[in-house]
Short mmCIF file of C-alpha atoms and ligand atoms in Angstrom, two decimals:
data_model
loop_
_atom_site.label_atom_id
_atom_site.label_comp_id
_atom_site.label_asym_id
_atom_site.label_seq_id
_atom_site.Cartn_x
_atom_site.Cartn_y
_atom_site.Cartn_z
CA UNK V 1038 55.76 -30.37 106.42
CA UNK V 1039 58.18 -28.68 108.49
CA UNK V 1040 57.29 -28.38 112.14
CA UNK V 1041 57.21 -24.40 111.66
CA UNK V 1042 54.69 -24.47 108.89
CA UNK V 1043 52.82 -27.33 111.22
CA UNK V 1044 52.94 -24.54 113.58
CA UNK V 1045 51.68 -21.58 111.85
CA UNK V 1046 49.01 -24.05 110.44
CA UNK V 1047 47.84 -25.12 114.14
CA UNK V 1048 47.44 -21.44 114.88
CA UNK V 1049 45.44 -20.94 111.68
CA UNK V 1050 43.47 -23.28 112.43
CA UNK V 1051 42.60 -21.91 115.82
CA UNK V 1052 42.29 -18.69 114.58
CA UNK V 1053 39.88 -19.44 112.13
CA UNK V 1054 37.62 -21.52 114.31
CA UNK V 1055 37.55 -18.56 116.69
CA UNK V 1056 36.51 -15.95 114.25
CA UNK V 1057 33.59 -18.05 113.78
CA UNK V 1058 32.78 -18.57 116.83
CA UNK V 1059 32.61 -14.88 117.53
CA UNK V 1060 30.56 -14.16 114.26
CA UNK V 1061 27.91 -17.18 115.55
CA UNK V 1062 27.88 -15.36 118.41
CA UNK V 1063 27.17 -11.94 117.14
CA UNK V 1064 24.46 -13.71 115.31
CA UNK V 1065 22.95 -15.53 118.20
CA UNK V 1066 23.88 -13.15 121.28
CA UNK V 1067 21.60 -9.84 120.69
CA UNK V 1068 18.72 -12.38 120.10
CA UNK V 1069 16.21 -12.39 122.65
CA UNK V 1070 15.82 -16.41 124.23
CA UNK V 1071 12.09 -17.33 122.57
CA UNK V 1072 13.21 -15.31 119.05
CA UNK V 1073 15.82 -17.84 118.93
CA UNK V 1074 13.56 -20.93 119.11
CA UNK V 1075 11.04 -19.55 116.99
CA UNK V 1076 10.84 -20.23 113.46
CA UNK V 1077 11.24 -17.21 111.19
CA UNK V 1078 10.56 -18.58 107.96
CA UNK V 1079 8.99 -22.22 107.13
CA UNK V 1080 12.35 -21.92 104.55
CA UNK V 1081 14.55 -21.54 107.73
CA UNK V 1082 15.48 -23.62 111.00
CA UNK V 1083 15.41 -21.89 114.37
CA UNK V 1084 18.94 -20.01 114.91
CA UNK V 1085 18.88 -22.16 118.07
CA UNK V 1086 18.78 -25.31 115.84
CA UNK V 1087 21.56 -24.09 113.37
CA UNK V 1088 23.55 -22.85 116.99
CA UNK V 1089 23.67 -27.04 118.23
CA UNK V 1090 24.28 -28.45 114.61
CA UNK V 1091 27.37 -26.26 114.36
CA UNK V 1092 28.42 -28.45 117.75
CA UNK V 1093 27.22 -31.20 116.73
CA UNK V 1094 29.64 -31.44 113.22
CA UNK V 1095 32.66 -29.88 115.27
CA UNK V 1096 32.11 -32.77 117.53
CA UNK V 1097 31.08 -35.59 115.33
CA UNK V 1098 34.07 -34.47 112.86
CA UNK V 1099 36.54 -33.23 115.04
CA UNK V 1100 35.87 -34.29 118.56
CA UNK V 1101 35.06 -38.45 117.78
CA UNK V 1102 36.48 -39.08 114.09
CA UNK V 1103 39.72 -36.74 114.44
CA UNK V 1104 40.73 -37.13 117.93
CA UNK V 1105 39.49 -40.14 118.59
CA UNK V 1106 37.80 -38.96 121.74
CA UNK V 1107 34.47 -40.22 123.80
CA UNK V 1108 31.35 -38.12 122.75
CA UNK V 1109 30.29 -34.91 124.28
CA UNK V 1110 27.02 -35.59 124.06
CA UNK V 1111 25.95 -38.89 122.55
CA UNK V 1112 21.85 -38.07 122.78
CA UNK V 1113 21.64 -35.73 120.18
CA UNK V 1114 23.10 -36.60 117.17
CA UNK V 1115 19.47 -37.48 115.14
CA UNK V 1116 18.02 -34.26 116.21
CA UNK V 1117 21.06 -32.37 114.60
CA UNK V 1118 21.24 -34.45 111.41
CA UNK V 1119 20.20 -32.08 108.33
CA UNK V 1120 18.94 -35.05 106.32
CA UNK V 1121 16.75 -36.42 108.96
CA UNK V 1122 14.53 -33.63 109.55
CA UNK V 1123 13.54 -30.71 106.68
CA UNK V 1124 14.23 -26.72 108.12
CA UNK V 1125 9.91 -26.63 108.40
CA UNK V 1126 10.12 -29.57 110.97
CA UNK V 1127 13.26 -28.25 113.06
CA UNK V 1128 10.97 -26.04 115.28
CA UNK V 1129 8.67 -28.91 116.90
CA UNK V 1130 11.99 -31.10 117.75
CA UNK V 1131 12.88 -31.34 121.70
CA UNK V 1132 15.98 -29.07 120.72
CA UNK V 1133 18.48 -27.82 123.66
CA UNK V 1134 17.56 -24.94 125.24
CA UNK V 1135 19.76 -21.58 124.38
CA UNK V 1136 21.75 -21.89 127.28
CA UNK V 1137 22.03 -25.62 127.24
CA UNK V 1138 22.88 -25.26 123.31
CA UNK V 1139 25.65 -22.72 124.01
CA UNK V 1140 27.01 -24.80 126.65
CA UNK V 1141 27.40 -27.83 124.75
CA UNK V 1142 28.78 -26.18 121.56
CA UNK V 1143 31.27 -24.66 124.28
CA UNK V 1144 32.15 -27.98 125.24
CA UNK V 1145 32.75 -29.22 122.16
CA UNK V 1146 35.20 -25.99 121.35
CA UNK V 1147 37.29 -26.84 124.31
CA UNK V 1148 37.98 -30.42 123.51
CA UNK V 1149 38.56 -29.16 119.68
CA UNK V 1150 41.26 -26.18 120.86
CA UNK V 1151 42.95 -29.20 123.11
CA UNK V 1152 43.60 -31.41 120.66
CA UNK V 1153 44.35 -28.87 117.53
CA UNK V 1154 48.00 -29.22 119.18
CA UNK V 1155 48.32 -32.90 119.54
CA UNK V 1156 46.84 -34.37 116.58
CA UNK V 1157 48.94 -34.80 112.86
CA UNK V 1158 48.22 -32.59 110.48
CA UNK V 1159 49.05 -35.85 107.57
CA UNK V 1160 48.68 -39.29 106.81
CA UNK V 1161 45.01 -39.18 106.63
CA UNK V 1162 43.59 -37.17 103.33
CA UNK V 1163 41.16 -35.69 106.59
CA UNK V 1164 44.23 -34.37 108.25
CA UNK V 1165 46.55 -33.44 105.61
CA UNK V 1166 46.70 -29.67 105.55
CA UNK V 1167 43.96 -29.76 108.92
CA UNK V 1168 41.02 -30.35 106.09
CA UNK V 1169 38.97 -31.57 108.59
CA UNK V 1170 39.26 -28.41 110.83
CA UNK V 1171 38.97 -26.22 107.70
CA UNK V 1172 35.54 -28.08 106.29
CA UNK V 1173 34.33 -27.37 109.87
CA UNK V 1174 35.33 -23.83 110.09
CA UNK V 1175 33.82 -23.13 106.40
CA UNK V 1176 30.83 -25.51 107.94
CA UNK V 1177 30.14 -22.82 110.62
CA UNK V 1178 30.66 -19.76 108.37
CA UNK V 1179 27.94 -21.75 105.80
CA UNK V 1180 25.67 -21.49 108.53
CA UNK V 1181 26.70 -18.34 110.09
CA UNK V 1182 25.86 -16.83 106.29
CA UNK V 1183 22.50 -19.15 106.39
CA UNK V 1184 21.65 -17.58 110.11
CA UNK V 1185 22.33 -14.16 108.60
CA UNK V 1186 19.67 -14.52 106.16
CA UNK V 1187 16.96 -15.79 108.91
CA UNK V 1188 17.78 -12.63 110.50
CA UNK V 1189 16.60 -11.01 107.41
CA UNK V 1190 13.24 -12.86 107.84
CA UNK V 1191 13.15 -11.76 111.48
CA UNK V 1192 10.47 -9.57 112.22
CA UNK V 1193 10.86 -6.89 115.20
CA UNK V 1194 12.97 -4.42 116.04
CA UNK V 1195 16.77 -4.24 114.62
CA UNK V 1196 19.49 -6.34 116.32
CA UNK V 1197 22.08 -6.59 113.80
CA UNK V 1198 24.77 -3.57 112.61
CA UNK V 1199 27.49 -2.40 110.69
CA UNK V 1200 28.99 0.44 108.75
CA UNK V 1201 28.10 1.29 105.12
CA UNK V 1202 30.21 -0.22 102.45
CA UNK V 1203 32.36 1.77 100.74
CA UNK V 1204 31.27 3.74 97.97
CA UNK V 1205 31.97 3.40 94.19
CA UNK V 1206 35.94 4.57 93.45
CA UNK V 1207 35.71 3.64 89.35
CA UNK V 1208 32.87 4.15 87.04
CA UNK V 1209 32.05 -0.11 86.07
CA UNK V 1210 29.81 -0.61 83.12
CA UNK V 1211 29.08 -2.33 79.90
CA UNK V 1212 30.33 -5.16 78.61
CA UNK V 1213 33.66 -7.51 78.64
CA UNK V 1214 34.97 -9.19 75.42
CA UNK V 1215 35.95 -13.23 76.76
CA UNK V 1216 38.37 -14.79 74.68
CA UNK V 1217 37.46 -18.33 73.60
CA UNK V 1218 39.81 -21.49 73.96
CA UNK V 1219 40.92 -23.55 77.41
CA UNK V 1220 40.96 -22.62 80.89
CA UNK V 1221 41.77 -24.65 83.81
CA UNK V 1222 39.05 -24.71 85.98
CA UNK V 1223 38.33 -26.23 89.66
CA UNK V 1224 41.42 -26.99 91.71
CA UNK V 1225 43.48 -30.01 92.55
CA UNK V 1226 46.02 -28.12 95.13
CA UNK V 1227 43.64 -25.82 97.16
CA UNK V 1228 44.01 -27.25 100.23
CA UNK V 1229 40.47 -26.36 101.90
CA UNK V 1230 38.53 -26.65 98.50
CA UNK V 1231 35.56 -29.36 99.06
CA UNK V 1232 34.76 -32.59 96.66
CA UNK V 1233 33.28 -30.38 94.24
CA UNK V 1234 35.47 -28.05 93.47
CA UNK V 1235 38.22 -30.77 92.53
CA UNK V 1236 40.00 -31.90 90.66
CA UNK V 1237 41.39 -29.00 88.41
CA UNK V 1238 40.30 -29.58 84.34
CA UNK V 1239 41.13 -28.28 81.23
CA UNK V 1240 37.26 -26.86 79.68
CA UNK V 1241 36.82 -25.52 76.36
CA UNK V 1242 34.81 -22.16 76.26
CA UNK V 1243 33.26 -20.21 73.21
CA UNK V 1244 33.84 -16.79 73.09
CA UNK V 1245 31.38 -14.32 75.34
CA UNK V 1246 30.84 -11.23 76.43
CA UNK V 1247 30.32 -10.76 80.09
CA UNK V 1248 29.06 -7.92 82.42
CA UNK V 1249 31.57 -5.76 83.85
CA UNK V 1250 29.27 -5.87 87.16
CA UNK V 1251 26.45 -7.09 88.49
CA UNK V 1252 23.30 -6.55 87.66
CA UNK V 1253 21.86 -3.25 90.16
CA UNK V 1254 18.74 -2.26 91.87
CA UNK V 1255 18.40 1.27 89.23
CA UNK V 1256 18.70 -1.81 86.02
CA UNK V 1257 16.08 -4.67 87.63
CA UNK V 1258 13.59 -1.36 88.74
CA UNK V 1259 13.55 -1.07 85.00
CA UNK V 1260 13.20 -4.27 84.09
CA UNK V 1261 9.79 -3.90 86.46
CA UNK V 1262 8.74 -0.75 85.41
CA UNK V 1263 8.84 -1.97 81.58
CA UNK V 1264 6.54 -4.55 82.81
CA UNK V 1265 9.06 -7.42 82.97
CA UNK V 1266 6.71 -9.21 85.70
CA UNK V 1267 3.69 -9.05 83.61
CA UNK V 1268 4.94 -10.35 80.33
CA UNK V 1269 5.41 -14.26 80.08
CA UNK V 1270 7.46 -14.04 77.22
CA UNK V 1271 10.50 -13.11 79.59
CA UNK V 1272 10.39 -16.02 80.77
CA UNK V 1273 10.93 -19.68 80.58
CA UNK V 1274 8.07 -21.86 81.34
CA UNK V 1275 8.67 -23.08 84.26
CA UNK V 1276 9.70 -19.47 85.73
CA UNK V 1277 6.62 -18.33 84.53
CA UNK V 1278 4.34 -20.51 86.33
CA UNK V 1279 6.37 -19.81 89.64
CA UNK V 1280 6.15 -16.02 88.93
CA UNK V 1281 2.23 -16.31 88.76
CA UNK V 1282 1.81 -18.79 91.67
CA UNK V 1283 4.13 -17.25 94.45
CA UNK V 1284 2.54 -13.69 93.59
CA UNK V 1285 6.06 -12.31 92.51
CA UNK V 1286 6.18 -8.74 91.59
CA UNK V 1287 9.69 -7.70 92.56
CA UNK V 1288 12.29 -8.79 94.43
CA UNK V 1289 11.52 -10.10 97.91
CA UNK V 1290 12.12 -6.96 100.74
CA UNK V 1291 11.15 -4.55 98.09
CA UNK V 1292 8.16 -2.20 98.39
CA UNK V 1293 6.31 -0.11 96.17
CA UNK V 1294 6.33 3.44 97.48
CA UNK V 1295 4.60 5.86 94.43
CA UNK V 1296 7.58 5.72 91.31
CA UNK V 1297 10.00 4.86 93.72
CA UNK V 1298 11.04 1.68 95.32
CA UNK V 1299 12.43 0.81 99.64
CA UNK V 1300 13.65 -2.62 100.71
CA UNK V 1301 13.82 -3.49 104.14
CA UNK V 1302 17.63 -4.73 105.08
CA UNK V 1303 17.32 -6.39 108.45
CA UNK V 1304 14.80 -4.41 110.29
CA UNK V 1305 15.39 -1.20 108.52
CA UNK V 1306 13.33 0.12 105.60
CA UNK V 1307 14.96 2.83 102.89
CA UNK V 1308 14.90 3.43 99.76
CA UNK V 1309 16.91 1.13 97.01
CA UNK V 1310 20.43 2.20 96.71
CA UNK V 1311 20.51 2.60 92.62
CA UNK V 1312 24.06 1.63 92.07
CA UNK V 1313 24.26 -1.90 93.75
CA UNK V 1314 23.77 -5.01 92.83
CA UNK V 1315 19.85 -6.10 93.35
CA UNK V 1316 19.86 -8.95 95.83
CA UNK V 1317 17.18 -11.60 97.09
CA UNK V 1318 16.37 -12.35 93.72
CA UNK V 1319 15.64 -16.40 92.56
CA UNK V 1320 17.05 -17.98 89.39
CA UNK V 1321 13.86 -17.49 87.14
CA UNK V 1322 13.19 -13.87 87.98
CA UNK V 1323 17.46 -13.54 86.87
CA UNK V 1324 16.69 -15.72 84.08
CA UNK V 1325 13.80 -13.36 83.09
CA UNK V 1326 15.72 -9.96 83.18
CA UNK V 1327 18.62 -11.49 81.46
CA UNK V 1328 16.07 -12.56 78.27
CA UNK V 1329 14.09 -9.03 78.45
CA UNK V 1330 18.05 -7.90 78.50
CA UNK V 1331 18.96 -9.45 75.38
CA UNK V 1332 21.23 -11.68 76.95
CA UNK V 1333 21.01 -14.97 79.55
CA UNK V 1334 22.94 -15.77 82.54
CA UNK V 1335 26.25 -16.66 82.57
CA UNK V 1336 27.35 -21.05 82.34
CA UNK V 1337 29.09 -21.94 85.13
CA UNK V 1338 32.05 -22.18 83.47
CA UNK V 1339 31.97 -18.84 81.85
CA UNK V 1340 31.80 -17.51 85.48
CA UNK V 1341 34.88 -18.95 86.33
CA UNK V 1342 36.99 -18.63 83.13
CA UNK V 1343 36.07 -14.52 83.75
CA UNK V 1344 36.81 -14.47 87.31
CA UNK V 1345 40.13 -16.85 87.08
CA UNK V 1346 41.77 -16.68 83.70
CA UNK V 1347 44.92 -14.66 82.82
CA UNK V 1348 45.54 -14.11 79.81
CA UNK V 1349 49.03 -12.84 80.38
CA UNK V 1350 50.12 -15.68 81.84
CA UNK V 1351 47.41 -18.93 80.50
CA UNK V 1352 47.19 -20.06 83.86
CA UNK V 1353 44.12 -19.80 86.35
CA UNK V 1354 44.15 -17.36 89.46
CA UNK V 1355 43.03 -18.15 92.89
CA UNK V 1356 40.79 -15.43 92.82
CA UNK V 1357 40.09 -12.12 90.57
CA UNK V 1358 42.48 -10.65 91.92
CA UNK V 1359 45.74 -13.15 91.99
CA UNK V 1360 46.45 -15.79 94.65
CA UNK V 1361 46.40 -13.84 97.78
CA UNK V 1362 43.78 -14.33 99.94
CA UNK V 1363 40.84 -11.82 100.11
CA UNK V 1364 41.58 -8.64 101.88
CA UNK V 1365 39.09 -5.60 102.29
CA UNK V 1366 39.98 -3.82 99.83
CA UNK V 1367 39.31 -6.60 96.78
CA UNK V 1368 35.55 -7.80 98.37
CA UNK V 1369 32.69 -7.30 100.08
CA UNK V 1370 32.98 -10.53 102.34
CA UNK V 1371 32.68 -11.57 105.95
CA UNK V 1372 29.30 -9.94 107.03
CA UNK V 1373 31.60 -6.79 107.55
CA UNK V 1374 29.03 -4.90 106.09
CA UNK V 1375 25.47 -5.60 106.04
CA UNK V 1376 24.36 -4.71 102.44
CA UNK V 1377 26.00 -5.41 98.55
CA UNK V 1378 28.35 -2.39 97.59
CA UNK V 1379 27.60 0.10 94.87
CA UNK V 1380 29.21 -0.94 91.62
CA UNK V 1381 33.00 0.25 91.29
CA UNK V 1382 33.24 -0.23 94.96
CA UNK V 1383 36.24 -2.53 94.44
CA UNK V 1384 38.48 -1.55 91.77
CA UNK V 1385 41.06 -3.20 93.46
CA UNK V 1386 39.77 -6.82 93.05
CA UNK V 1387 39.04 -6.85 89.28
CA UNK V 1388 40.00 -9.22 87.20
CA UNK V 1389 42.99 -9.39 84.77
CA UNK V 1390 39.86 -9.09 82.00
CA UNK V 1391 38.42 -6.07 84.37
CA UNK V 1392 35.50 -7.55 85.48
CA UNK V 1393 34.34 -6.36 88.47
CA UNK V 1394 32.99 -7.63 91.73
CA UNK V 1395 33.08 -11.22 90.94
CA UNK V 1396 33.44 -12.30 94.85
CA UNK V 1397 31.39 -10.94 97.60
CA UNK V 1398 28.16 -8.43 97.17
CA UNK V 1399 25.85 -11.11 96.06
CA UNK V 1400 26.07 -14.71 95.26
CA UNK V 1401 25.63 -14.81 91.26
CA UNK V 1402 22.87 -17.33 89.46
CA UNK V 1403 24.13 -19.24 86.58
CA UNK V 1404 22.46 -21.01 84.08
CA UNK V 1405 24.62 -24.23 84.68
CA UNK V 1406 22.97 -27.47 87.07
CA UNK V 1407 24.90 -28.72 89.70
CA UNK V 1408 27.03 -31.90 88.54
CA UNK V 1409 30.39 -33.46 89.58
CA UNK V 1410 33.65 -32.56 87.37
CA UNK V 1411 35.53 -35.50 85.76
CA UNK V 1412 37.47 -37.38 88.28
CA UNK V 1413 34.83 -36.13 90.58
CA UNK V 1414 35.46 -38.15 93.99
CA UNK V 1415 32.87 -37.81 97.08
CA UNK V 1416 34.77 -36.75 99.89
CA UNK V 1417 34.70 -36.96 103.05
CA UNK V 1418 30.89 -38.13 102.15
CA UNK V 1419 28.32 -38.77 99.80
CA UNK V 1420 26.33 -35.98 101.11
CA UNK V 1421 28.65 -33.38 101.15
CA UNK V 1422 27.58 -32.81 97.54
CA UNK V 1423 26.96 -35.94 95.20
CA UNK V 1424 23.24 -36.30 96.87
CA UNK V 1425 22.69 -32.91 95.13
CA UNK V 1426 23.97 -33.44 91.60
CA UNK V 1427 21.34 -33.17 89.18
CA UNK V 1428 18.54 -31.10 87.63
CA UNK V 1429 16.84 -29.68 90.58
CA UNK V 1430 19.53 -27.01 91.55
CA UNK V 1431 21.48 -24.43 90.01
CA UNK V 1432 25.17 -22.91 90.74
CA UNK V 1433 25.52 -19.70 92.23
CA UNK V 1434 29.27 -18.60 92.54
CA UNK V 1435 31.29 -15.87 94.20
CA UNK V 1436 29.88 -15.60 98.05
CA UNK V 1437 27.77 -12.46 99.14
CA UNK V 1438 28.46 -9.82 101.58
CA UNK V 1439 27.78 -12.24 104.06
CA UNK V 1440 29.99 -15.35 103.04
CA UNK V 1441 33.27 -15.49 104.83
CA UNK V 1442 36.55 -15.65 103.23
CA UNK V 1443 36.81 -19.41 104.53
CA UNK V 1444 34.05 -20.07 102.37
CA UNK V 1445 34.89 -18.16 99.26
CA UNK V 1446 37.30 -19.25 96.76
CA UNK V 1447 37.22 -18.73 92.42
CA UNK V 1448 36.06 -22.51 92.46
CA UNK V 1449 33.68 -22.18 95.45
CA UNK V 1450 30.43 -23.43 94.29
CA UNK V 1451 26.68 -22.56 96.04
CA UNK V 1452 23.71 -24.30 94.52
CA UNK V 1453 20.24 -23.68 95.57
CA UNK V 1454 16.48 -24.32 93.75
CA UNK V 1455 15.51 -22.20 91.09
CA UNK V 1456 12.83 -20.78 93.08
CA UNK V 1457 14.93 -19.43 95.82
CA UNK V 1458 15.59 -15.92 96.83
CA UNK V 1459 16.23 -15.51 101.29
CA UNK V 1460 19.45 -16.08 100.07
CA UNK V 1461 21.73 -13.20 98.89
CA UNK V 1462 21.50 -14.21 95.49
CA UNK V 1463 22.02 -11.24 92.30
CA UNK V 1464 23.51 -12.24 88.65
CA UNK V 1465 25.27 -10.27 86.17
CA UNK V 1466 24.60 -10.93 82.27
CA UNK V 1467 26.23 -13.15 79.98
CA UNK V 1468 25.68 -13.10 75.62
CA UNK V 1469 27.25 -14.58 72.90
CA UNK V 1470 28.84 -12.36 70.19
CA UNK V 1471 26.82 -11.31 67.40
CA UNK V 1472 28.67 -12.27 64.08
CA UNK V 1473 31.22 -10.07 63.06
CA UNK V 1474 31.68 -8.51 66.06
CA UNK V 1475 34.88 -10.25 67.47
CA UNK V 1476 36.30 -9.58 64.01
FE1 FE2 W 2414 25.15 -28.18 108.24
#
């Protein structure tokens, strides 16, 4: 690497760091000292507790294993340590104070910014291309996106703002034809990607048609209003006994008021925006539209092949919209806007196939479990992903209004229970083609 390019990197990395920092803060700062401690949600930790544990990985990762330096704090490592206690437990832990918790993830920040300039940026896999500093800036924009949606639990009066999204600039509808045949998917060369994304593959796909966009509020309110919550033969089993034992009737915010319907967006009730996509949604209620549909959710794969796949060119895009990273104008990303955008909102990061909206607005459900691709290697540990592998979760791809561009990539993968939904999760519909019709 030449020392100009180590250069540019070292300021990347800074500047990244720091625009996380300030969005923790904005998340953290307008809340009052005992809202911060409290529990919002069994489902969530105490924003104080996610505040620390953003420290605490900076300075286990960064601070000790990276630079090599004596600990900041050496007391509170177990009280930070997401396997060791579940989110329901967090609240009853002898956690730092607010002010003590800023202070120390100050600390740790300092130490961090001082040695961004001395350490290499190679040799070590954790240092080539600063991966450790990127897993811990897409660490605190995980949790940044994670304390967005406790705020959305939060009861009491408004704290959080920001200005509409932008309204639809193309009419987006119907259906997209999916060739068949290979696609590369994953990546071996991007250099922030985590274990599972890597390495790049060649995967087969069938033929498919895909939505153009998501799935919106005006299409799940009829899904509702055609009795799609009353009628088990939507969906699958297990969905079914979920729907009847959590009491679901819609998705969670929403509120009956006479034909119409109002969800409640941090604070603030109004009525359902028609034209974007429905959000706070779990897998089985997406599952369930997507059967009374006609259709089921997309595999993971078919996700990607749509949002990557060129078929000008056979090769795989970084994103939708080419290789560039994400700018405003191709997503809703980056908590820069506080709800998903109408449909046709983004003309501008389509893919090659013209499918729409593919990153940002909602975090999509598909149908696919979360496993490791061939070659899969656990890195930097075996809990970064490899602990969840298995039947219990299912891919969501794409990031949500509130995912960062850090954390959002074509390859990025989410996974979550089926049974989800304080998340901003949506889906968009996936079929196979009925014979004949792909001539
Ligand atoms: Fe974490």
């Amino acid at each position: 690497m030449s020392s100009q390019h180590t250069e540019q990197l070292r300021s990347r990395l800074a500047a990244d760091l720091e625009r996380a920092r300030a969005r923790t803060a904005s998340l953290t700062d307008p809340v009052e000292d005992d809202d911060l401690v409290r529990p919002h949600s069994p489902l969530m930790s105490p924003l104080v507790w996610d505040l620390a544990h953003i420290g605490n990985q900076e300075e286990l990762w960064l601070v000790r294993d990276v630079g090599g330096r004596e600990p900041v704090r050496a007391d509170i490592d177990e009280l930070y340590d997401a396997f060791k206690h579940a989110r329901a437990d967090r609240p009853a832990l002898p956690l730092l104070p607010p002010a003590e918790a800023r202070r120390y993830v100050s600390q740790v920040r300092d130490k961090v910014l001082d040695l961004i300039d001395q350490v290499p940026l190679t040799g070590r896999p954790l240092l080539t291309d600063g991966f450790a500093f990127g897993m811990i800036v897409q660490h605190e924009q995980q949790h940044d996106e994670t304390m967005l949606a406790t705020h959305q639990l939060r009861r009491g009066a408004p704290v959080l703002d920001a200005p509409a999204p932008p309204s639809s600039q193309v009419e987006v509808s119907g259906e997209i034809a999916v060739p068949g045949g290979p696609f590369t998917m994953g990546t071996s060369t991007e250099p922030w990607a985590l274990d599972n994304e890597r390495p790049a593959h060649q995967v087969e796909v069938e033929p498919y048609f895909l939505d153009a966009a998501p799935v919106t509020n005006r299409q799940y309110a009829e899904f509702i209003a055609d009795g799609g919550y009353d009628q088990s033969r939507w969906w699958s089993e297990a969905g079914w006994r979920h729907r009847v034992d959590a009491g679901l009737e819609a998705p969670l915010h929403w509120r009956q008021d006479g034909d119409s319907w109002t969800a409640t967006t941090f604070g603030r009730t109004a009525p359902i925006v028609p034209d974007a996509p429905v959000v706070h949604v779990c897998f089985f209620e997406a599952e369930a539209y997507a059967r009374w549909a006609g259709k089921r959710l997309p595999t993971e794969p078919e996700w990607e092949k749509a949002a990557r796949f060129d078929p000008a060119t056979g090769r795989s895009r970084r994103y939708p919209w080419g290789d560039d990273d994400p700018q405003e104008q191709h997503a809703n990303l980056g908590q820069r806007h506080l709800i998903p955008a109408p449909v046709g909102a983004y003309p501008a990061g389509a893919s090659p196939l013209g499918v729409h909206q593919l990153i940002g607005d909602v975090w999509e459900w598909t149908s696919s479990e979360l496993t490791g691709y061939p070659g899969f290697r656990a890195f930097p540990y075996q809990e970064y992903s490899e602990v969840f592998f298995g039947p219990s979760y299912r891919v969501l791809r794409g990031g949500s209004f509130g995912t960062d561009r850090a954390a959002c990539r074509g390859t990025f993968r989410n996974w979550d229970y089926p049974i989800r939904r304080q998340i901003f999760s949506g889906f968009r519909c996936a079929r196979d083609p009925r014979p004949g019709e792909l001539g």
